[in-house]
Amino acid sequence: MKRIFMYQLAAMAVLVLLFDAGPVEANPPPKKGGTLPAIRLAVPKDPAHGRYLGLSDDGLFEISQVKGDAVIIEIFSIYCPHCQREAFRVNELYEKIEKNPKAKGKLKLIGIGATNSQFEVDIFRSTYKVPFPLFSDGDGSIYKSLGEVMTPYFIGIRIKNDGTHEIFYSKVGGFGDAEEFLQLMLGSSGLK
């Protein structure tokens, strides 16, 4: 009887410790008006992508160092069927940015493969013929710092003259019509 009581007491102590540990806090998703967490990416190996972003050195860069007034970031995954389905629209958005005099050179577009290795990102790039820079987040650190958002997820940041930035757009899901989304980005970023 005494042994049963001790086992029950031990089990109760374990349960109390498990349920009294407090909540584990995750990072919140990016919020409009806020800033991105510190994100450092490798300068693209493709010289055309480096020129597109205005980066000349090798090594790492922060998104706010991109030469432009605003950056749209797509968080995607090779395994996300929605990302696969939206890829042609995102490519169309890039083409519209490059043909629009209010956007070209001022509004840049990049993609970050959430928990995707460089190999997986390269497969996504070649399969969907992505013309803009894509970056790997193989260890998932960027994805975690952004609150492990669902994909695709789009973030728009405005780069300020002092090198800081502010988020002007942060939403999950595809965007439908590329021209409408471009106009929304131009208006929301203040480039219109």
Tab-separated table of C-alpha atoms in Angstrom:
chain	number	residue	atom	x	y	z
A	1	MET	CA	0.000	0.000	0.000
A	2	LYS	CA	2.797	2.347	0.906
A	3	ARG	CA	4.558	1.556	-2.405
A	4	ILE	CA	1.413	2.367	-4.444
A	5	PHE	CA	1.062	5.681	-2.620
A	6	MET	CA	4.702	6.578	-3.427
A	7	TYR	CA	4.178	5.783	-7.144
A	8	GLN	CA	1.024	7.923	-7.212
A	9	LEU	CA	2.829	10.760	-5.461
A	10	ALA	CA	5.749	10.556	-7.914
A	11	ALA	CA	3.372	10.491	-10.905
A	12	MET	CA	1.512	13.522	-9.555
A	13	ALA	CA	4.790	15.407	-9.057
A	14	VAL	CA	5.804	14.699	-12.659
A	15	LEU	CA	2.422	15.921	-13.938
A	16	VAL	CA	2.656	19.109	-11.886
A	17	LEU	CA	6.116	19.809	-13.301
A	18	LEU	CA	4.974	19.138	-16.864
A	19	PHE	CA	1.891	21.338	-16.747
A	20	ASP	CA	3.393	24.096	-14.621
A	21	ALA	CA	6.361	24.747	-16.901
A	22	GLY	CA	4.649	27.804	-18.422
A	23	PRO	CA	4.061	28.545	-22.071
A	24	VAL	CA	6.855	28.380	-24.597
A	25	GLU	CA	6.922	31.656	-26.486
A	26	ALA	CA	7.306	31.601	-30.248
A	27	ASN	CA	8.341	34.617	-32.244
A	28	PRO	CA	5.340	36.549	-33.550
A	29	PRO	CA	4.895	36.965	-37.307
A	30	PRO	CA	6.111	40.279	-38.762
A	31	LYS	CA	3.720	43.160	-38.138
A	32	LYS	CA	2.944	46.183	-40.281
A	33	GLY	CA	4.783	49.172	-38.835
A	34	GLY	CA	7.449	46.976	-37.234
A	35	THR	CA	10.852	45.791	-38.368
A	36	LEU	CA	12.215	42.437	-39.414
A	37	PRO	CA	14.412	40.472	-37.041
A	38	ALA	CA	18.103	40.444	-37.982
A	39	ILE	CA	18.245	38.398	-41.192
A	40	ARG	CA	21.562	37.863	-42.928
A	41	LEU	CA	21.662	36.240	-46.345
A	42	ALA	CA	24.537	35.163	-48.565
A	43	VAL	CA	25.227	37.477	-51.487
A	44	PRO	CA	23.937	35.623	-54.579
A	45	LYS	CA	26.531	33.669	-56.542
A	46	ASP	CA	24.778	34.661	-59.763
A	47	PRO	CA	26.336	38.060	-60.671
A	48	ALA	CA	23.082	39.211	-62.318
A	49	HIS	CA	21.201	38.677	-59.054
A	50	GLY	CA	23.919	40.517	-57.133
A	51	ARG	CA	23.641	43.471	-59.538
A	52	TYR	CA	19.825	43.385	-59.307
A	53	LEU	CA	20.107	43.774	-55.518
A	54	GLY	CA	22.900	46.355	-55.788
A	55	LEU	CA	25.380	44.151	-53.933
A	56	SER	CA	28.975	43.991	-55.099
A	57	ASP	CA	30.795	42.123	-52.348
A	58	ASP	CA	30.783	38.469	-51.407
A	59	GLY	CA	29.738	37.402	-47.946
A	60	LEU	CA	26.544	38.249	-46.117
A	61	PHE	CA	24.099	41.131	-46.331
A	62	GLU	CA	20.991	42.333	-44.539
A	63	ILE	CA	17.824	42.945	-46.526
A	64	SER	CA	17.902	46.652	-45.646
A	65	GLN	CA	21.228	46.858	-47.569
A	66	VAL	CA	19.489	46.089	-50.870
A	67	LYS	CA	19.789	49.057	-53.240
A	68	GLY	CA	16.208	50.123	-53.682
A	69	ASP	CA	13.430	51.849	-51.821
A	70	ALA	CA	11.373	48.772	-50.966
A	71	VAL	CA	11.695	44.984	-50.982
A	72	ILE	CA	8.994	42.339	-51.270
A	73	ILE	CA	10.016	39.095	-49.588
A	74	GLU	CA	8.241	35.849	-50.392
A	75	ILE	CA	8.633	33.118	-47.778
A	76	PHE	CA	8.088	29.897	-49.711
A	77	SER	CA	8.782	26.183	-49.524
A	78	ILE	CA	9.450	23.707	-52.293
A	79	TYR	CA	7.002	21.379	-50.517
A	80	CYS	CA	4.187	23.948	-50.343
A	81	PRO	CA	1.565	23.229	-53.046
A	82	HIS	CA	0.261	26.805	-52.743
A	83	CYS	CA	3.782	28.150	-53.397
A	84	GLN	CA	4.081	25.915	-56.434
A	85	ARG	CA	0.699	27.081	-57.727
A	86	GLU	CA	1.563	30.771	-57.107
A	87	ALA	CA	5.050	30.617	-58.660
A	88	PHE	CA	3.903	31.806	-62.100
A	89	ARG	CA	2.060	34.763	-60.518
A	90	VAL	CA	5.132	35.759	-58.517
A	91	ASN	CA	7.226	35.534	-61.701
A	92	GLU	CA	4.604	37.710	-63.406
A	93	LEU	CA	4.874	40.209	-60.529
A	94	TYR	CA	8.641	40.398	-61.062
A	95	GLU	CA	8.145	41.043	-64.793
A	96	LYS	CA	5.594	43.781	-64.068
A	97	ILE	CA	7.943	45.416	-61.550
A	98	GLU	CA	10.746	45.442	-64.113
A	99	LYS	CA	8.476	46.986	-66.794
A	100	ASN	CA	6.924	49.643	-64.539
A	101	PRO	CA	8.883	52.946	-64.437
A	102	LYS	CA	7.633	53.701	-60.904
A	103	ALA	CA	8.857	50.325	-59.648
A	104	LYS	CA	11.934	49.346	-61.676
A	105	GLY	CA	15.096	49.839	-59.640
A	106	LYS	CA	13.077	50.952	-56.633
A	107	LEU	CA	11.019	47.864	-55.722
A	108	LYS	CA	12.926	44.584	-55.464
A	109	LEU	CA	11.622	41.032	-55.084
A	110	ILE	CA	13.357	38.131	-53.325
A	111	GLY	CA	12.328	34.715	-52.048
A	112	ILE	CA	13.470	32.798	-48.970
A	113	GLY	CA	12.995	29.023	-48.924
A	114	ALA	CA	11.769	28.207	-45.406
A	115	THR	CA	13.781	25.219	-44.130
A	116	ASN	CA	14.824	24.504	-47.735
A	117	SER	CA	18.417	23.558	-48.539
A	118	GLN	CA	20.256	25.281	-51.376
A	119	PHE	CA	19.654	22.154	-53.469
A	120	GLU	CA	15.886	22.403	-52.863
A	121	VAL	CA	15.861	26.139	-53.623
A	122	ASP	CA	17.754	25.489	-56.870
A	123	ILE	CA	15.191	22.832	-57.864
A	124	PHE	CA	12.344	25.284	-57.141
A	125	ARG	CA	14.139	27.982	-59.187
A	126	SER	CA	14.672	25.716	-62.200
A	127	THR	CA	11.270	23.985	-62.057
A	128	TYR	CA	9.319	27.252	-61.917
A	129	LYS	CA	11.841	29.338	-63.917
A	130	VAL	CA	12.144	31.955	-61.165
A	131	PRO	CA	13.989	35.034	-62.524
A	132	PHE	CA	14.596	36.844	-59.200
A	133	PRO	CA	16.979	35.937	-56.331
A	134	LEU	CA	16.012	33.018	-54.086
A	135	PHE	CA	17.794	32.216	-50.831
A	136	SER	CA	18.068	29.077	-48.748
A	137	ASP	CA	17.085	28.915	-45.078
A	138	GLY	CA	18.234	25.332	-44.627
A	139	ASP	CA	18.463	25.435	-40.841
A	140	GLY	CA	15.095	27.187	-40.517
A	141	SER	CA	16.524	30.026	-38.416
A	142	ILE	CA	14.967	32.761	-40.573
A	143	TYR	CA	11.658	30.900	-40.683
A	144	LYS	CA	11.656	30.602	-36.875
A	145	SER	CA	12.594	34.266	-36.418
A	146	LEU	CA	9.562	35.189	-38.557
A	147	GLY	CA	7.182	33.207	-36.346
A	148	GLU	CA	7.095	30.041	-38.487
A	149	VAL	CA	4.543	31.651	-40.788
A	150	MET	CA	2.487	29.589	-43.220
A	151	THR	CA	3.644	29.682	-46.822
A	152	PRO	CA	3.497	31.482	-49.109
A	153	TYR	CA	3.921	34.559	-46.943
A	154	PHE	CA	4.655	38.010	-48.326
A	155	ILE	CA	6.407	40.796	-46.440
A	156	GLY	CA	6.969	44.284	-47.830
A	157	ILE	CA	9.595	46.528	-46.281
A	158	ARG	CA	10.373	50.170	-46.997
A	159	ILE	CA	14.088	50.978	-46.744
A	160	LYS	CA	14.658	54.359	-45.135
A	161	ASN	CA	17.455	56.810	-45.951
A	162	ASP	CA	19.216	56.062	-42.651
A	163	GLY	CA	19.489	52.345	-43.518
A	164	THR	CA	16.667	51.210	-41.257
A	165	HIS	CA	13.433	49.768	-42.560
A	166	GLU	CA	9.735	49.468	-41.771
A	167	ILE	CA	7.298	46.706	-42.662
A	168	PHE	CA	4.423	48.025	-44.790
A	169	TYR	CA	2.861	44.669	-45.688
A	170	SER	CA	2.742	41.275	-43.973
A	171	LYS	CA	0.239	38.604	-45.023
A	172	VAL	CA	-0.074	34.897	-45.657
A	173	GLY	CA	-1.381	33.511	-48.934
A	174	GLY	CA	-1.244	34.212	-52.624
A	175	PHE	CA	-2.187	37.551	-54.109
A	176	GLY	CA	-4.267	36.774	-57.200
A	177	ASP	CA	-3.738	39.382	-59.914
A	178	ALA	CA	-0.092	40.483	-60.245
A	179	GLU	CA	-0.906	44.001	-61.503
A	180	GLU	CA	-3.323	44.658	-58.627
A	181	PHE	CA	-0.749	43.390	-56.129
A	182	LEU	CA	1.950	45.587	-57.692
A	183	GLN	CA	-0.310	48.638	-57.381
A	184	LEU	CA	-1.015	47.704	-53.738
A	185	MET	CA	2.733	47.407	-53.070
A	186	LEU	CA	3.483	50.729	-54.775
A	187	GLY	CA	0.758	52.482	-52.797
A	188	SER	CA	1.525	50.828	-49.451
A	189	SER	CA	5.259	51.479	-49.762
A	190	GLY	CA	4.821	55.116	-50.743
A	191	LEU	CA	6.428	54.631	-54.166
A	192	LYS	CA	3.251	55.579	-56.061
